[in-house]
Amino acid sequence: MKKLLLVSIIIISTLFVEAQKKWQKTGIQLPAPICYASDEVAHHFTSPPEDFLKRLKSSEEKTSDIIVTYIDFPEEAETAFEYAVSIWEYQIKSTIPIYMEATWSDLETGVLGSCSPSVFYENFDSAPLKDHYYPIALVEKMEGMEVSNASYPDIIAEFSSNISWYYGTDGNTPLTQYDFVSIVLHEIAHGLGFTGFFYEHSELGAYGSGLEHPAVFDEYVYNSEDNQLVDTSLFVNHSAGLLEELTSNYLYFKSETALTSSSDHEYPRLYAPPTYDEGSSIYHLNEATYSVGDPNSLMTPFAGKGEAIHDPGSHVMGIFADIGWVYTSIIHEELEDVETVSIPIEVVATIETDSELDSTSLVVVYTTSSFENSSNSLNLAFSEERDAFIATLPSLGNGVVKYYLSVSNISGLEFHLPAQAPNQFFSFNIGPDTTPPEITHSPIKFLLESEPTAIIEVTATDNIGIETVKIEYQINNQETYEIILSPAGSDLFTGNFNFDGLIDGDSISYRIIAIDNSSNANTGTLPSSGNFTFYIEGIYDAVNSYDNDFNTSTRDFISSDFYIGTEANFDNGAMHSPHPYPSPDRDDTVYEFSTMLKYPIILSKYKKMTFREIVLVEPGEDESVFGDEDFWDYVIVEGSKNGIDNWLPLVDGYDCKTNDYWETYYNNYIVGSNSSAVGKKGLFVTREINLLENDNFDENDTIFIRFRLFSDPYAHGWGWIIDDLTIQDPPTVNRSIAAVPVKLMVYPNPTTNQLNIQASFDKHVSSVQLSLINSTGQIILKKILKVNDNTISETLDMSQLQTGLYVVKLRLEDGQVITNKILKTSD
């Protein structure tokens, strides 16, 4: 079989509904290797492995699950394909399904097929080797979880529709045909990781096409002098010297497993012809060493007619064992700090393994200085009573103890915890503790006036343990109160806030205090200075329309994330997300920033929302759309019938790619992973949204509207600005704004004890909402005024109010707003 390794490497990214880990953000993808037909006739049959042949009699279950999506395959080809898949399902072990996409294609003449991992990742949590890329199916096995979901295949393959195939599974392949099962077995091996990054370019040998790190397969490629090809102290990447090795005609895969398990007791010999062949060099076994009939000939570079090989062979399985398909997990809960040693310190571990272990090799290696200078080791003995391996550390003085765990299987493969020990290790301290607890908490953003209760959740961790977690809080910056939180397991502490009787605009400020169990009673606070603050928010009466130019402060929106103000580079007020908006710097975390209009909107035939905006948020991958895995940060406008949950898009989420100038501007200022491009007024674009277009709501529905910015880990930009918002403003409203109020009087101004409000209108007005707002934006009073004969008359008691500036706001049912400023004095 001949394989063509294309040398270009594409940087890709992957996003899931949940947050991704940092290593998931960027993987690399190789174009699929190509397999060519040979005209040679070589009639031979190597039967499948014994464990596969005996599967029915022994009732052994398969140890992996390969799920194939077939595209345009004939039925007889699918049957043979499934047979080859089932052989692999008995050879490799994984608790995570391996998804494969296979396409029946009109390929070039002589091309049998192609197959590759869909993506490679490095430095994932369980990676045995740092700075080495692993194929996705192997990453998922080691992580014990789906990294890409079922809709995104782990292995991608194509097979030719123009070849004379033999679809039988009995190995009796005619001399004029190619055995389809053999080719599928071979190609799946490439998809599982029998491939890497070596290539030739401009008479230089290289790997990674500009990347710093090799594939895990490449780690084990050695020359005849036992020199490792990816050792840059011996062979420079992108050098003539490396190409000389790649074409030396003597390279091998230094597999200790293959050495001990194969009949020839030799390392697997790789194919490295004197002229580098992009289709077959390095990532096949040597044709001359493993000729027709050899049990290890499946992965040689050429496939002849009549040749049927239904066994991967011991060399292939040894290679797979060494790159990680035979894997052992050491499970251990890291030791905590202790101030005094009152009982023996035990190291406890359990083992999950794919292979037979040398039970005497499970050790804890520890040191009180550094592993380079000195270390000690203790065997962990199995306890049937506790169903675990246990070792007791000897008496140690005060100080830091570093340690890791190690075990070997009977083939000599070593496994460590942490995986990259001794470069990584666990540690704990013996002696007086001075470390305060660490506190994490998602601050409360607001409470509704109608539902003023919240459950407080705090995670408090400490190397000694937690004694107390409490909340100190103030209402409107007055007296301080205290709540003691209750333990709820897994370092979680909970309590209740209840603020019955508070009204729109009242503020609550709070901080979290955690005290540990140490003799010093170390104390941690969150935030480290100041307080978290949120407000009680009232929901206003529903309106048919709404507009806001954001040139004055308003409490019309629920938000602790967005704010209204005038930023540099702008002439007047607007609604802003944080600038720059933050992105999480840790795995499995996302940030969401939102603001909700407190006036529900009654959807009508006008159904239009318009606003001016600038969106400088991280763009998704090319051709990605909202909802795709690789659509990163975004902004979105959503509606909900209750304002609490079931938020549905009024328009699909979008990013800076929605405008070519935004995208170019964002990308021109990227520093590291982030963009330093700052918003400016010349970037404004008007957006128009049909509120009924997504079919999530109907005319006459009453909905809440919110604006939300989604931020995933490790990259961010300036953010989002919204100005001149208009919702369902009918054409007649603008003409009537000046005409509706015939007369408005608010007197006396200044006032001391009472305020009179009188207005008359020159057309029918059914209702008017009155709000009295203080200088901080707090709504002191809100009520619906009766309209008699198109006039209103209301008297407000101002005697108990503090002196200062107030705003009287009248809102008509069509959304028109009339305001008047008044001054309250003491005399």
PDB file of C-alpha atoms in Angstrom, residues 63-69 85 88-89 91-101 115-118 135-141 145-146 148-150 152-156 188 191-193 320 325:
ATOM      1  CA  THR A  63     -13.286  -3.795  23.663  1.00  0.00           C
ATOM      2  CA  SER A  64     -14.101  -0.726  21.576  1.00  0.00           C
ATOM      3  CA  ASP A  65     -16.907   0.635  19.454  1.00  0.00           C
ATOM      4  CA  ILE A  66     -16.214   2.080  15.997  1.00  0.00           C
ATOM      5  CA  ILE A  67     -19.316   3.737  14.549  1.00  0.00           C
ATOM      6  CA  VAL A  68     -19.161   4.389  10.810  1.00  0.00           C
ATOM      7  CA  THR A  69     -21.229   6.846   8.810  1.00  0.00           C
ATOM      8  CA  VAL A  85     -14.172  -2.622  11.722  1.00  0.00           C
ATOM      9  CA  TRP A  88     -10.221  -3.584  15.106  1.00  0.00           C
ATOM     10  CA  GLU A  89     -12.925  -3.480  17.788  1.00  0.00           C
ATOM     11  CA  GLN A  91      -7.769  -5.261  19.067  1.00  0.00           C
ATOM     12  CA  ILE A  92      -7.966  -1.834  20.709  1.00  0.00           C
ATOM     13  CA  LYS A  93      -9.599  -0.718  23.954  1.00  0.00           C
ATOM     14  CA  SER A  94     -11.574   2.450  24.521  1.00  0.00           C
ATOM     15  CA  THR A  95     -14.661   3.274  26.542  1.00  0.00           C
ATOM     16  CA  ILE A  96     -15.407   6.193  24.202  1.00  0.00           C
ATOM     17  CA  PRO A  97     -17.037   5.460  20.813  1.00  0.00           C
ATOM     18  CA  ILE A  98     -14.815   6.139  17.808  1.00  0.00           C
ATOM     19  CA  TYR A  99     -16.787   7.894  15.079  1.00  0.00           C
ATOM     20  CA  MET A 100     -15.656   7.405  11.500  1.00  0.00           C
ATOM     21  CA  GLU A 101     -16.900   8.916   8.249  1.00  0.00           C
ATOM     22  CA  CYS A 115      -7.765   7.910   5.803  1.00  0.00           C
ATOM     23  CA  SER A 116      -6.499  10.054   8.659  1.00  0.00           C
ATOM     24  CA  PRO A 117      -7.355  11.262  12.145  1.00  0.00           C
ATOM     25  CA  SER A 118      -9.629  14.272  11.827  1.00  0.00           C
ATOM     26  CA  PRO A 135      -4.792  11.565  17.248  1.00  0.00           C
ATOM     27  CA  ILE A 136      -8.266  12.474  18.431  1.00  0.00           C
ATOM     28  CA  ALA A 137      -9.526   8.892  19.007  1.00  0.00           C
ATOM     29  CA  LEU A 138      -6.556   8.228  21.295  1.00  0.00           C
ATOM     30  CA  VAL A 139      -7.043  11.558  23.088  1.00  0.00           C
ATOM     31  CA  GLU A 140     -10.644  10.612  23.843  1.00  0.00           C
ATOM     32  CA  LYS A 141      -9.595   7.190  25.135  1.00  0.00           C
ATOM     33  CA  MET A 145     -14.671  11.524  27.435  1.00  0.00           C
ATOM     34  CA  GLU A 146     -15.902  12.825  24.103  1.00  0.00           C
ATOM     35  CA  SER A 148     -15.534  16.059  19.626  1.00  0.00           C
ATOM     36  CA  ASN A 149     -19.192  15.069  19.597  1.00  0.00           C
ATOM     37  CA  ALA A 150     -20.790  12.388  17.463  1.00  0.00           C
ATOM     38  CA  TYR A 152     -17.791  15.421  14.125  1.00  0.00           C
ATOM     39  CA  PRO A 153     -15.920  12.235  13.088  1.00  0.00           C
ATOM     40  CA  ASP A 154     -12.677  11.125  14.732  1.00  0.00           C
ATOM     41  CA  ILE A 155     -11.504   9.398  11.542  1.00  0.00           C
ATOM     42  CA  ILE A 156     -12.167  10.557   7.987  1.00  0.00           C
ATOM     43  CA  ILE A 188      -8.207   2.489   9.880  1.00  0.00           C
ATOM     44  CA  GLY A 191      -6.852   6.862  11.321  1.00  0.00           C
ATOM     45  CA  LEU A 192      -6.046   5.455  14.763  1.00  0.00           C
ATOM     46  CA  GLY A 193      -2.571   7.006  14.753  1.00  0.00           C
ATOM     47  CA  PHE A 320      -0.127   1.142  19.137  1.00  0.00           C
ATOM     48  CA  TRP A 325      -3.543   2.493  22.973  1.00  0.00           C
TER      49      TRP A 325
END
